[in-house]
JSON list of C-alpha atoms in Angstrom, two decimals:
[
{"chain": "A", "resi": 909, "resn": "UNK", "atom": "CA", "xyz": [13.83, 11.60, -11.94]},
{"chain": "A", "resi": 910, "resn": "UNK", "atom": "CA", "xyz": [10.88, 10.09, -10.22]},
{"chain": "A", "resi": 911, "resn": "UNK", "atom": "CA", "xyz": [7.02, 10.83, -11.09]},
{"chain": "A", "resi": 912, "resn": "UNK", "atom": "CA", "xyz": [5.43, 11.98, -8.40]},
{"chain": "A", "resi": 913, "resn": "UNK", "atom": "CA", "xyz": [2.38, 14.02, -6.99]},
{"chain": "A", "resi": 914, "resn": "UNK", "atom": "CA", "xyz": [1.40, 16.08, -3.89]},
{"chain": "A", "resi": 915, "resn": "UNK", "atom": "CA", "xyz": [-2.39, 16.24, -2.78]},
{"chain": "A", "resi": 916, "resn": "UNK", "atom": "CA", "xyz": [-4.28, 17.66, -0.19]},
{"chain": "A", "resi": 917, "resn": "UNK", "atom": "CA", "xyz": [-5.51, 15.29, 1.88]},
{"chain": "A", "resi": 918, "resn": "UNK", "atom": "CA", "xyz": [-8.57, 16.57, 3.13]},
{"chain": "A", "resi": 919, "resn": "UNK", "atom": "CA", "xyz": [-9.73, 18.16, -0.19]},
{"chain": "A", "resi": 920, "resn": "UNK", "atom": "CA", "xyz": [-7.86, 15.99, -3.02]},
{"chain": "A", "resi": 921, "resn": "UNK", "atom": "CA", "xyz": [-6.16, 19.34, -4.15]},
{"chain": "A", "resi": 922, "resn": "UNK", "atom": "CA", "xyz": [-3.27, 18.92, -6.17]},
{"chain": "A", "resi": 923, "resn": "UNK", "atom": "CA", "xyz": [-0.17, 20.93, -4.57]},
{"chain": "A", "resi": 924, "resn": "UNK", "atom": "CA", "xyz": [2.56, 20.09, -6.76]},
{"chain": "A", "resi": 925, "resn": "UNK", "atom": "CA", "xyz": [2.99, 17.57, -9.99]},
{"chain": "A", "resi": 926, "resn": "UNK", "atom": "CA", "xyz": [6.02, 16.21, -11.83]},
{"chain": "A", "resi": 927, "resn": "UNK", "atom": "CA", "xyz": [5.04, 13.24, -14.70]},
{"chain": "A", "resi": 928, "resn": "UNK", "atom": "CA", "xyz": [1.87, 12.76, -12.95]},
{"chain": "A", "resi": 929, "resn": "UNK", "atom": "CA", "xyz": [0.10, 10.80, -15.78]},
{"chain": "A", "resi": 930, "resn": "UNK", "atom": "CA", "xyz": [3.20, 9.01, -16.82]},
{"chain": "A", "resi": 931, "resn": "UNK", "atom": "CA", "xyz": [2.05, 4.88, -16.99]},
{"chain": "A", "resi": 932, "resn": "UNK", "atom": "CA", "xyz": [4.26, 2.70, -14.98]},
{"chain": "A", "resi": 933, "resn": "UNK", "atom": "CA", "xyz": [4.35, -0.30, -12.93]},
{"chain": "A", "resi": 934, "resn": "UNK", "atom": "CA", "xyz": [3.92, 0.72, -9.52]},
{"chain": "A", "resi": 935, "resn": "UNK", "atom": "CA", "xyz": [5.16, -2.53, -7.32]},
{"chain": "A", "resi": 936, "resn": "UNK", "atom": "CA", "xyz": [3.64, -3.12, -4.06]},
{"chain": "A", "resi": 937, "resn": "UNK", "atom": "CA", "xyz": [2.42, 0.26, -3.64]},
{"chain": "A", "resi": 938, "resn": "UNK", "atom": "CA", "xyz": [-1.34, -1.26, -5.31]},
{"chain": "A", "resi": 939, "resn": "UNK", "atom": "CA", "xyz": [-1.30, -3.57, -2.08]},
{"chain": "A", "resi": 940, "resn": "UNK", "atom": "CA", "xyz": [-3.60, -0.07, -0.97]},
{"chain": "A", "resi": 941, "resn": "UNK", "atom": "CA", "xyz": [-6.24, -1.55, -3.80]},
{"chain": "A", "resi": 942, "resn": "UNK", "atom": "CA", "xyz": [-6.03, -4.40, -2.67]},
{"chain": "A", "resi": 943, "resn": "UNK", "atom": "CA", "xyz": [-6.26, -3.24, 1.13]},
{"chain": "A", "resi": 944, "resn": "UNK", "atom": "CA", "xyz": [-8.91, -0.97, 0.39]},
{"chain": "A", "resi": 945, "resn": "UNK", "atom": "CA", "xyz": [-11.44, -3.69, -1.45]},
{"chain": "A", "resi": 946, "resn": "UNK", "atom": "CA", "xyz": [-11.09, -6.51, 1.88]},
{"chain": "A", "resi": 947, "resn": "UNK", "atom": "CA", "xyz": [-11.45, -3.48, 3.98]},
{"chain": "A", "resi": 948, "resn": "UNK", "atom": "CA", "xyz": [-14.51, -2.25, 2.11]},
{"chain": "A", "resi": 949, "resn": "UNK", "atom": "CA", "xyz": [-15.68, -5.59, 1.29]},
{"chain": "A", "resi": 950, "resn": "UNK", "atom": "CA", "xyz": [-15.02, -8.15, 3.26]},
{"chain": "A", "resi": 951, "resn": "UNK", "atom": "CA", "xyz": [-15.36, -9.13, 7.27]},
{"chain": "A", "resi": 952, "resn": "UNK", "atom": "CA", "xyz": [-12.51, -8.09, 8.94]},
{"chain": "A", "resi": 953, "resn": "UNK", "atom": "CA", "xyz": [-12.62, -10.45, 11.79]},
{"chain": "A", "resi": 954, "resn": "UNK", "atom": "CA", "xyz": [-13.58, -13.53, 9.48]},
{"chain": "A", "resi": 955, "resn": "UNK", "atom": "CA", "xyz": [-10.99, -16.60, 9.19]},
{"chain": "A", "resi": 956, "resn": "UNK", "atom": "CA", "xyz": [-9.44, -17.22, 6.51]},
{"chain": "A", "resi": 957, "resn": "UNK", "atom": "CA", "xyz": [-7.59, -20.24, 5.72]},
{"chain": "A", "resi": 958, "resn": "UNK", "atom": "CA", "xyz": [-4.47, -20.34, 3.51]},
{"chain": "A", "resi": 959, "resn": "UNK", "atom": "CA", "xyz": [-3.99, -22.67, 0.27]},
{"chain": "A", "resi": 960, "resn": "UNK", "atom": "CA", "xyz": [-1.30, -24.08, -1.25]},
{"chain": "A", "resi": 961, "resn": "UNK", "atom": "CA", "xyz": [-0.99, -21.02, -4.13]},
{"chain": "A", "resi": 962, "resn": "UNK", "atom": "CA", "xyz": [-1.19, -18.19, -1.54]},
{"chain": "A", "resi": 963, "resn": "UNK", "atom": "CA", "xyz": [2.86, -19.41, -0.14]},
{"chain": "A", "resi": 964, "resn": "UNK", "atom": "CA", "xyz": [4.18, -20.15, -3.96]},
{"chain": "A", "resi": 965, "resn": "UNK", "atom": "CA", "xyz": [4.53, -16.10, -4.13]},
{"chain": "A", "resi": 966, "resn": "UNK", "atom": "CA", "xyz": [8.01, -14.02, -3.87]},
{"chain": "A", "resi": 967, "resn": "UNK", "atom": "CA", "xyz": [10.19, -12.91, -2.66]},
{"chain": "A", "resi": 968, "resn": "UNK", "atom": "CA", "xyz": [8.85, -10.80, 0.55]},
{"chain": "A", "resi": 969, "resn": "UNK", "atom": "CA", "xyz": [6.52, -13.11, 2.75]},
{"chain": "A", "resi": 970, "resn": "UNK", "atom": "CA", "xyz": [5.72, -14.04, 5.77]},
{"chain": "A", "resi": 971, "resn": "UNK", "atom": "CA", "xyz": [5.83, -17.81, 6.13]},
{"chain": "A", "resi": 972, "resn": "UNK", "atom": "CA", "xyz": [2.17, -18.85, 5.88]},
{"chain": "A", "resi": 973, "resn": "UNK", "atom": "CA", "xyz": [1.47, -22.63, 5.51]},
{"chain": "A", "resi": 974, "resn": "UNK", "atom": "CA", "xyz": [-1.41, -24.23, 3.97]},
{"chain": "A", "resi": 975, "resn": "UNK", "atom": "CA", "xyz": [-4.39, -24.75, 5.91]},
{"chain": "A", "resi": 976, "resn": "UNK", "atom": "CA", "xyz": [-3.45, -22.43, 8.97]},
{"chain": "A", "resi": 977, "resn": "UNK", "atom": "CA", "xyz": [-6.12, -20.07, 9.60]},
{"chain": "A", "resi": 978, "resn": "UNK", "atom": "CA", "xyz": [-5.99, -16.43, 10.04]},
{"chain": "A", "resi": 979, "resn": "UNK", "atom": "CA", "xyz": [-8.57, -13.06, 10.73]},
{"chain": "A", "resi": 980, "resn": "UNK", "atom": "CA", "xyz": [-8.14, -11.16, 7.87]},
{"chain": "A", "resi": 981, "resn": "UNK", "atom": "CA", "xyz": [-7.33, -8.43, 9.72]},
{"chain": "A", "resi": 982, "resn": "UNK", "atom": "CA", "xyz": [-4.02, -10.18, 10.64]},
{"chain": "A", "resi": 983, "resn": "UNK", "atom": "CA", "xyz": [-3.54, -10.58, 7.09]},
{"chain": "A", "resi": 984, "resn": "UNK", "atom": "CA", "xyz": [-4.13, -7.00, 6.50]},
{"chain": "A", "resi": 985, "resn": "UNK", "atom": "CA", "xyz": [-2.23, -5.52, 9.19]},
{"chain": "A", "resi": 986, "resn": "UNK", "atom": "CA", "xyz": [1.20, -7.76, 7.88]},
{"chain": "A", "resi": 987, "resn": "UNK", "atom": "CA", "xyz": [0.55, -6.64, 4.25]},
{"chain": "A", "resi": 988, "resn": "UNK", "atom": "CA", "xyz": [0.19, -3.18, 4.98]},
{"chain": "A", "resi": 989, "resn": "UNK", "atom": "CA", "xyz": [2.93, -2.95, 7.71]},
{"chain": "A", "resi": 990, "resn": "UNK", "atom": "CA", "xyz": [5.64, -5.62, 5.76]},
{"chain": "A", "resi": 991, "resn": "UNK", "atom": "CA", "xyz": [4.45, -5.86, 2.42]},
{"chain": "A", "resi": 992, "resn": "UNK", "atom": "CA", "xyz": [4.30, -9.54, 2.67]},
{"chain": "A", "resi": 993, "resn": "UNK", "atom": "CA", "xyz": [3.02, -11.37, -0.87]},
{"chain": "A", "resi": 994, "resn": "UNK", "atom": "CA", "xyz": [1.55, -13.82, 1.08]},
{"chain": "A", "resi": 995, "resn": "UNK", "atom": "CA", "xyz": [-1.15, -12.18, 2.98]},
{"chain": "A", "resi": 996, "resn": "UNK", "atom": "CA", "xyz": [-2.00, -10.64, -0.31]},
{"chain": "A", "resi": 997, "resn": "UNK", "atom": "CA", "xyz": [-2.61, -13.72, -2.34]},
{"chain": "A", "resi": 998, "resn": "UNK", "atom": "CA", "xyz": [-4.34, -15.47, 0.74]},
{"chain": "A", "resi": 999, "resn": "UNK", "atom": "CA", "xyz": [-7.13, -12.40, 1.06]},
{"chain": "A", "resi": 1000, "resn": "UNK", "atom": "CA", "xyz": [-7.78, -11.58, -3.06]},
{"chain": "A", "resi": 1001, "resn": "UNK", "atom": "CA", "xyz": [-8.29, -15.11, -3.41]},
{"chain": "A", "resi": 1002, "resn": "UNK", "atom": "CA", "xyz": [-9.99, -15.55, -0.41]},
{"chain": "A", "resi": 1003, "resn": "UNK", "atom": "CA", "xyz": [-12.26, -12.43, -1.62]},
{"chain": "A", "resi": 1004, "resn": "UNK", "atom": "CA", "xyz": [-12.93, -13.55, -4.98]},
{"chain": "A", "resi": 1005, "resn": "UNK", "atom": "CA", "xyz": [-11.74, -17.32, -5.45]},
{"chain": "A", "resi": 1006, "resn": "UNK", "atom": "CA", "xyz": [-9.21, -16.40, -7.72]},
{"chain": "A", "resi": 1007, "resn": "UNK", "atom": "CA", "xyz": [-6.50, -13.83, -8.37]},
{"chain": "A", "resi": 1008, "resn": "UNK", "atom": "CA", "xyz": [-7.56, -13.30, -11.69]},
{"chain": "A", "resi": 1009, "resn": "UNK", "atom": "CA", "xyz": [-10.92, -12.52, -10.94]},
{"chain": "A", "resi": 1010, "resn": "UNK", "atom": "CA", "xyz": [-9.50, -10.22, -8.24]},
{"chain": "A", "resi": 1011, "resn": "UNK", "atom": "CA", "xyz": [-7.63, -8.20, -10.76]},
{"chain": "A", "resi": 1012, "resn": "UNK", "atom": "CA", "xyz": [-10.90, -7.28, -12.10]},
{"chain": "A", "resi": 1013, "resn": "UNK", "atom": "CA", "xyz": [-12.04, -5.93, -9.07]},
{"chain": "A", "resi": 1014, "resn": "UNK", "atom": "CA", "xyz": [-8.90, -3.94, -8.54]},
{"chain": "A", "resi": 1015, "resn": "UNK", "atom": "CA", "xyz": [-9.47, -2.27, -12.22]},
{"chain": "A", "resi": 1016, "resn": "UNK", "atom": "CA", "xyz": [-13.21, -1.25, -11.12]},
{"chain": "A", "resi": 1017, "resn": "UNK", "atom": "CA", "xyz": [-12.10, -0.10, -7.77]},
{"chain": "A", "resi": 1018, "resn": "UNK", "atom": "CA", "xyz": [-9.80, 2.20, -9.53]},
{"chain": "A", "resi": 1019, "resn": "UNK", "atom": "CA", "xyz": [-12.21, 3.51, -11.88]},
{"chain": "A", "resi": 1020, "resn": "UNK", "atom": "CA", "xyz": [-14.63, 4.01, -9.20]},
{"chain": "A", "resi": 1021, "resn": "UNK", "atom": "CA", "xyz": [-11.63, 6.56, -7.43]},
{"chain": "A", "resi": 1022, "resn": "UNK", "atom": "CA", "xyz": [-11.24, 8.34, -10.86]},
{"chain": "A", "resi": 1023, "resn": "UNK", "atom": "CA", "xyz": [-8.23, 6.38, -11.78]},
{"chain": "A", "resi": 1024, "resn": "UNK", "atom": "CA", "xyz": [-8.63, 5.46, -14.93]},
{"chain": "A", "resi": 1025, "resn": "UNK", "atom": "CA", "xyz": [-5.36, 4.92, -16.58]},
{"chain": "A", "resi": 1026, "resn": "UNK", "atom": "CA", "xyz": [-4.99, 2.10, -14.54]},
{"chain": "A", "resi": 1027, "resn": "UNK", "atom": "CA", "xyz": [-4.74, -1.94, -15.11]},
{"chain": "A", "resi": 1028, "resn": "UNK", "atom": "CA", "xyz": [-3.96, -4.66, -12.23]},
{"chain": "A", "resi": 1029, "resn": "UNK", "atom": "CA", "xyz": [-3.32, -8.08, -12.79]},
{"chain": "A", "resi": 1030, "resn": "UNK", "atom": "CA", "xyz": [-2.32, -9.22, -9.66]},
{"chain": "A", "resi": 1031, "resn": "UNK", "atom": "CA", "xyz": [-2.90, -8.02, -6.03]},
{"chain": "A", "resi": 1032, "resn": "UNK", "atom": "CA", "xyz": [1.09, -7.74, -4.83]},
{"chain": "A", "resi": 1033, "resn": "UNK", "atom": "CA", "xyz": [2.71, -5.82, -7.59]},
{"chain": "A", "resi": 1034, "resn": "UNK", "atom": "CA", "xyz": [5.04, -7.86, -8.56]},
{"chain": "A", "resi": 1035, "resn": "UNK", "atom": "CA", "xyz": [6.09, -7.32, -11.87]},
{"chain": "A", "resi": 1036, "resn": "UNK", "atom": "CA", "xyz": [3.42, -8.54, -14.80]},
{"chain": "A", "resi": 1037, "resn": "UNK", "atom": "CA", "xyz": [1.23, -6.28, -17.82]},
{"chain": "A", "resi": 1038, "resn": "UNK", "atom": "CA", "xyz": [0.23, -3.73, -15.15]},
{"chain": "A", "resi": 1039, "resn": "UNK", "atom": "CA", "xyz": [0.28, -0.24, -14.83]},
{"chain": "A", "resi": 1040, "resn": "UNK", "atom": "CA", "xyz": [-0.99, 2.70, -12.84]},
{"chain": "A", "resi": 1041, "resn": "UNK", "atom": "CA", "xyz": [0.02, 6.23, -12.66]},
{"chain": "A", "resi": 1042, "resn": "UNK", "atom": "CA", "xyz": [1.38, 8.89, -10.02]},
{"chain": "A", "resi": 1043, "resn": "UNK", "atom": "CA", "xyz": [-2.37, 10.55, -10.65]},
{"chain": "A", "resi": 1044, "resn": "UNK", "atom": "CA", "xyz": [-4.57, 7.66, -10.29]},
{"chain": "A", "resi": 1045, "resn": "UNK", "atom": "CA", "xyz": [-2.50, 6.24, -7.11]},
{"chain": "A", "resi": 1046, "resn": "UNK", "atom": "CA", "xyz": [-2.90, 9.24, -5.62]},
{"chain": "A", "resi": 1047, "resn": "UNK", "atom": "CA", "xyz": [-6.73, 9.26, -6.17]},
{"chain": "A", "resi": 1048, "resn": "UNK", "atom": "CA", "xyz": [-6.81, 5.70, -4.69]},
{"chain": "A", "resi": 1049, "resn": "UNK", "atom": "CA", "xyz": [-4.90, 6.70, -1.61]},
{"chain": "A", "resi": 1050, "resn": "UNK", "atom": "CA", "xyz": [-7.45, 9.50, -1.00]},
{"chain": "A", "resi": 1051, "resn": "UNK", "atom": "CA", "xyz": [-9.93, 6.77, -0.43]},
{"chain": "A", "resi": 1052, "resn": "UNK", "atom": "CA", "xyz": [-7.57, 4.45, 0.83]},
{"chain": "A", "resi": 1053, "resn": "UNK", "atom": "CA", "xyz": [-6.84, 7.24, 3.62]},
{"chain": "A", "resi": 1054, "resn": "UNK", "atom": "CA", "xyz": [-10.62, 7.50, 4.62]},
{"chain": "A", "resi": 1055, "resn": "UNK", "atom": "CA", "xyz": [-10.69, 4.05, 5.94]},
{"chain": "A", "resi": 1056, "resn": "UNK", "atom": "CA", "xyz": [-10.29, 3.95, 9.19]},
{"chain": "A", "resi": 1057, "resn": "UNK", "atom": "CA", "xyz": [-9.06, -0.26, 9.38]},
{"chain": "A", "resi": 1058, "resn": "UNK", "atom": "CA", "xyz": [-6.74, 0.90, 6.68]},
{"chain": "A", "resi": 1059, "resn": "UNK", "atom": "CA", "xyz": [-5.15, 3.86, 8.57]},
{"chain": "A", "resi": 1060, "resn": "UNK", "atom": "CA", "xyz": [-5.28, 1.97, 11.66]},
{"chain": "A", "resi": 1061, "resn": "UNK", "atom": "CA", "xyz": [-2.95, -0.93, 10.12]},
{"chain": "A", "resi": 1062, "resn": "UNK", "atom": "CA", "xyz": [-1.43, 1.64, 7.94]},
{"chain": "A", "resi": 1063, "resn": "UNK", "atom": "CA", "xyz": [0.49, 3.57, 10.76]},
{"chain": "A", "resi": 1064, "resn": "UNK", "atom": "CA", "xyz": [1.62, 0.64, 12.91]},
{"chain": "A", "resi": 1065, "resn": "UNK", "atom": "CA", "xyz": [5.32, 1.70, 13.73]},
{"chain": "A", "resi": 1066, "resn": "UNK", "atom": "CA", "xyz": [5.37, -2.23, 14.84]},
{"chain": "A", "resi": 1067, "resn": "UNK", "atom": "CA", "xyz": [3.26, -5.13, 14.65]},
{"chain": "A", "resi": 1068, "resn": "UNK", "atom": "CA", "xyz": [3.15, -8.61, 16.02]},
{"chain": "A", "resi": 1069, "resn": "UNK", "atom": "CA", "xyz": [2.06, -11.33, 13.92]},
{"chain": "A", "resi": 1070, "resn": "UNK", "atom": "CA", "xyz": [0.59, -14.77, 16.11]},
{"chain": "A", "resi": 1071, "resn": "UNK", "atom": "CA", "xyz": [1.15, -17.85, 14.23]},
{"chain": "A", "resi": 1072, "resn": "UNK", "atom": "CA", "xyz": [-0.73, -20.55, 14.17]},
{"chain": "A", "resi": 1073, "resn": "UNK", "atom": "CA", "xyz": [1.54, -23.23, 15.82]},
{"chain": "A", "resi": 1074, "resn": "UNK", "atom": "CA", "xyz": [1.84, -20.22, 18.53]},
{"chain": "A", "resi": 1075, "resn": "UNK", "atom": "CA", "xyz": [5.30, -18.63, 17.24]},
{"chain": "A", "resi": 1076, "resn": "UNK", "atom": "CA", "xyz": [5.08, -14.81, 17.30]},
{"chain": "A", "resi": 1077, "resn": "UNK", "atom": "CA", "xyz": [6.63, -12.39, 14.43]},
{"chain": "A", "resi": 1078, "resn": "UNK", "atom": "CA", "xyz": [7.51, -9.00, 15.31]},
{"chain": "A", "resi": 1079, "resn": "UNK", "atom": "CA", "xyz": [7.27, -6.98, 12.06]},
{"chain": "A", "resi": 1080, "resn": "UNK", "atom": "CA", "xyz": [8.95, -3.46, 11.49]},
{"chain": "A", "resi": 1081, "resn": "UNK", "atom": "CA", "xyz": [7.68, -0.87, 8.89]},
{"chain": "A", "resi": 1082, "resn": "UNK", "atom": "CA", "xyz": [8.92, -1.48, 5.37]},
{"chain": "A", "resi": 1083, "resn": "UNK", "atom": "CA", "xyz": [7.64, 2.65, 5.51]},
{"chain": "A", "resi": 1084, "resn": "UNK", "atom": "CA", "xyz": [10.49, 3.83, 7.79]},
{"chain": "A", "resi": 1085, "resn": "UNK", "atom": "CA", "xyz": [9.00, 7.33, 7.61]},
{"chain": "A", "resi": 1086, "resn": "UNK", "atom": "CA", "xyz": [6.96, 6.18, 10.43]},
{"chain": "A", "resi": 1087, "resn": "UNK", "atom": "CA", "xyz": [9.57, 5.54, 12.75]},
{"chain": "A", "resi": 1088, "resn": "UNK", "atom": "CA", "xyz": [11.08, 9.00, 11.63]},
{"chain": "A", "resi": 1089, "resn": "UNK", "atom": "CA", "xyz": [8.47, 11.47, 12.68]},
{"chain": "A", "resi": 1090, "resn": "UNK", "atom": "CA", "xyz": [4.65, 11.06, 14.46]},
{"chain": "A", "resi": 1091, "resn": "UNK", "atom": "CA", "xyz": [3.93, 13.33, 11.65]},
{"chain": "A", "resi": 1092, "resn": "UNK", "atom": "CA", "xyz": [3.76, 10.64, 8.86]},
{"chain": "A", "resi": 1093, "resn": "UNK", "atom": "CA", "xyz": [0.78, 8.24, 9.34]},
{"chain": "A", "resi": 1094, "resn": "UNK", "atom": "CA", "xyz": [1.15, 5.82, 6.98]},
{"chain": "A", "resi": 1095, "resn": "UNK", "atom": "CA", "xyz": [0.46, 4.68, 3.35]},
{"chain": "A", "resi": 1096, "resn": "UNK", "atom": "CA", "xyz": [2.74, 2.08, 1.53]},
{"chain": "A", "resi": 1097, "resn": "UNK", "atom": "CA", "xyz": [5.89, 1.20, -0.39]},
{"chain": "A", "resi": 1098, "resn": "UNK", "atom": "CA", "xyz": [7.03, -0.90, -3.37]},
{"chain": "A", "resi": 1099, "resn": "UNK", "atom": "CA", "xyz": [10.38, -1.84, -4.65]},
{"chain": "A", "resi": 1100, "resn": "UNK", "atom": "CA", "xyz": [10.98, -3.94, -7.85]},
{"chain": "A", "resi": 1101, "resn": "UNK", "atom": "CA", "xyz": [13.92, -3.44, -10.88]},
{"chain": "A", "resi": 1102, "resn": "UNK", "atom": "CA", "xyz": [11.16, -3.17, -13.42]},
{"chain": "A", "resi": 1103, "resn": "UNK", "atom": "CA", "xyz": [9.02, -0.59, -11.29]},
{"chain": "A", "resi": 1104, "resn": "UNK", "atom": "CA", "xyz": [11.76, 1.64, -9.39]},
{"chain": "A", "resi": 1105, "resn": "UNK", "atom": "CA", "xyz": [11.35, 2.78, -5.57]},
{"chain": "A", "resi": 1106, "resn": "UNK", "atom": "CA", "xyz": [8.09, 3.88, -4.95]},
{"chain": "A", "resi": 1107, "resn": "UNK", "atom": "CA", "xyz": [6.34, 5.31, -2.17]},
{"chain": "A", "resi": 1108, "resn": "UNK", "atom": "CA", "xyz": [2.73, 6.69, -1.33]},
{"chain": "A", "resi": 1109, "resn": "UNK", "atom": "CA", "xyz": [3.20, 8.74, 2.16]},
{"chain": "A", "resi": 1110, "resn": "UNK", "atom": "CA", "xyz": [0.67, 10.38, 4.14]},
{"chain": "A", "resi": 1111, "resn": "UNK", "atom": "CA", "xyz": [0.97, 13.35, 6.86]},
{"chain": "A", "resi": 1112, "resn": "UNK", "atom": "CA", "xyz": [-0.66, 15.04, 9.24]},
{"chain": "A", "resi": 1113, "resn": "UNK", "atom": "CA", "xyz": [0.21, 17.98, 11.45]},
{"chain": "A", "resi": 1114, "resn": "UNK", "atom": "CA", "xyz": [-1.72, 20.69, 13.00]},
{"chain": "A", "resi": 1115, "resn": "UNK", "atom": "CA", "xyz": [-4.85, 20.48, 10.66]},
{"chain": "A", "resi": 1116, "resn": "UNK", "atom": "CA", "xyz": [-2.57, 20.05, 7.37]},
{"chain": "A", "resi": 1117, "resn": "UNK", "atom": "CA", "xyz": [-3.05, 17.10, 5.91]},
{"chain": "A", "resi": 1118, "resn": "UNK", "atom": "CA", "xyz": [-0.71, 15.81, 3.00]},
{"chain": "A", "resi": 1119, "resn": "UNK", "atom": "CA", "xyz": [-0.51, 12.23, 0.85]},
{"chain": "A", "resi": 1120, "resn": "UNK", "atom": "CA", "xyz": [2.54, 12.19, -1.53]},
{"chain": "A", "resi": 1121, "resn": "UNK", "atom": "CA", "xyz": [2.66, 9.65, -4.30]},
{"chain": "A", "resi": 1122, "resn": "UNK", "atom": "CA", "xyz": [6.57, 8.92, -5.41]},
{"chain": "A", "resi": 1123, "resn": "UNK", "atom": "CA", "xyz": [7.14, 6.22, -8.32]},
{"chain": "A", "resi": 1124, "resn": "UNK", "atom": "CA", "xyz": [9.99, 5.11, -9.85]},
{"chain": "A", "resi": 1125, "resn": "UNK", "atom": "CA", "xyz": [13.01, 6.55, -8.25]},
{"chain": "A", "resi": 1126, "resn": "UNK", "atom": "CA", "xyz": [16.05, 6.14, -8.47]},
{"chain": "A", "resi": 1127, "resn": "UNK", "atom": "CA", "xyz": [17.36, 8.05, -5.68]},
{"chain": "A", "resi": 1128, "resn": "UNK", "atom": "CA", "xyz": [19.31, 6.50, -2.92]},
{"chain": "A", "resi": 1129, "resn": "UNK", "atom": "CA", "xyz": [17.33, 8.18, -0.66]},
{"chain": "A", "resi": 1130, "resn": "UNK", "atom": "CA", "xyz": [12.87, 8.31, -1.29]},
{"chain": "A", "resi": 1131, "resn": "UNK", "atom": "CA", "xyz": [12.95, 8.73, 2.25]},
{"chain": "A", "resi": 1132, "resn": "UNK", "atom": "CA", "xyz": [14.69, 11.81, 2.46]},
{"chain": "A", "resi": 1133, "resn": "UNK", "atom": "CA", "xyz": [12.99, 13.14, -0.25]},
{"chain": "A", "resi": 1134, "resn": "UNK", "atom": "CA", "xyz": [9.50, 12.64, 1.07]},
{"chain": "A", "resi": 1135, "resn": "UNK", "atom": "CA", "xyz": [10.15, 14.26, 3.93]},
{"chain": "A", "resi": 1136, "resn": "UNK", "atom": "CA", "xyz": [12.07, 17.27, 2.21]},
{"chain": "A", "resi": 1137, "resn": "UNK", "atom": "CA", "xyz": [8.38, 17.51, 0.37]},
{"chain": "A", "resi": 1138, "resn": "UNK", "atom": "CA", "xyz": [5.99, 17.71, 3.15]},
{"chain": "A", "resi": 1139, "resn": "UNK", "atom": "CA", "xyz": [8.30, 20.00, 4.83]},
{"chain": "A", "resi": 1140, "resn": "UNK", "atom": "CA", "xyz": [8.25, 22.53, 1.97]},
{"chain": "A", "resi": 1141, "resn": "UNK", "atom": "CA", "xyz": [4.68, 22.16, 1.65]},
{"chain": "A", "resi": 1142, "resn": "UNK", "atom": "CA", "xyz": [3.95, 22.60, 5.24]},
{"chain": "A", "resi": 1143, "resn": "UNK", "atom": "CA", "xyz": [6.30, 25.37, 5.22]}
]
């Protein structure tokens, strides 16, 4: 029953569309907005160090501590790869000074990628006034998917995290298509009660390129059905 939309990845072709410009929350799946403006924006290699409000965020996160200092390409790679809330809070307010005025940023991003019935408020998805559609996320992942620091971090099958006091993290894909095929390269997921299961998946094989945008299933198995998709359409 989910909304969901098939593009082509080279030329933003639609493929196939079910509910496409139905509004819905859309979970951690806008961490890609929020990706795509520090790895527009920002420095990648720049510190950042962590406040007190980036660790008061739930439930997923990684464990940062106030006043440890990170690239923000570390903080990148473990949102994108673990969907921490922590590294998201840390680099929107790092970016803007606050998350509010981040939100902002995320709404003109999106209008700039032709998604405009869009609204953020906050740059981890969990559940507030916010909305997106299968449409616009999909037009945000076709920009998201031209970055090369986003696909890099994007379709890590593992990554290790390096702690401040020295302790190491080994993080596994919250996007287990990764570890399922080399074919998938990435893209994001997002779980919450309000918003459903949703996934944004991108493929690539033999010059056919693919980004599938999934919200609000209820299916035991998004995984399974993603891959079902990109197989008919490579077919």
């Amino acid at each position: 029953s989910s909304d969901l939309i098939l593009i082509d990845a080279r030329t933003g072709r639609t493929i196939y569309q079910k509910n496409a410009d139905e509004p819905r929350q859309v979970a951690s799946t806008q961490k890609l907005i929020t990706g795509l403006i520090v790895a527009e924006q920002d420095p990648l290699d720049a510190p950042v160090t962590v406040a007190r409000e980036d660790t008061t965020v739930e439930p997923t996160k990684l464990g940062l501590r106030a006043g440890e200092t990170y690239t923000r390409r570390q903080l990148l790679r473990a949102m994108l790869v673990k969907s921490t809330n922590d590294c998201a809070a840390a680099l929107a307010r790092s970016h803007s000074g606050s998350l509010g005025v981040f939100a902002a940023e995320m709404d003109r991003l999106a209008a700039r990628c032709g998604a405009t019935c869009s609204h953020f408020v906050n740059p981890h998805g969990l559940p507030a006034r916010q909305h997106s559609t299968a449409r616009d996320m999909a037009r945000i992942a076709f920009r998201a998917y031209r970055n090369p620091d986003l696909r890099d971090a994007m379709a890590m099958r593992s990554y290790c995290f390096h702690f401040a006091n020295g302790k190491l993290c080994f993080l596994e894909p919250t996007n287990r298509l990764l570890l399922r095929s080399p074919f998938f390269n990435g893209m994001k997921t997002g779980y919450t009660e309000s918003a459903g299961k949703c996934l944004i998946s991108s493929y690539s094989k033999g010059g056919r390129e693919l980004i599938l945008v999934q919200l609000g299933s209820h299916a035991p198995r998004i995984f399974d059905d993603a891959q079902l998709l990109m197989a008919w359409a490579d077919s």
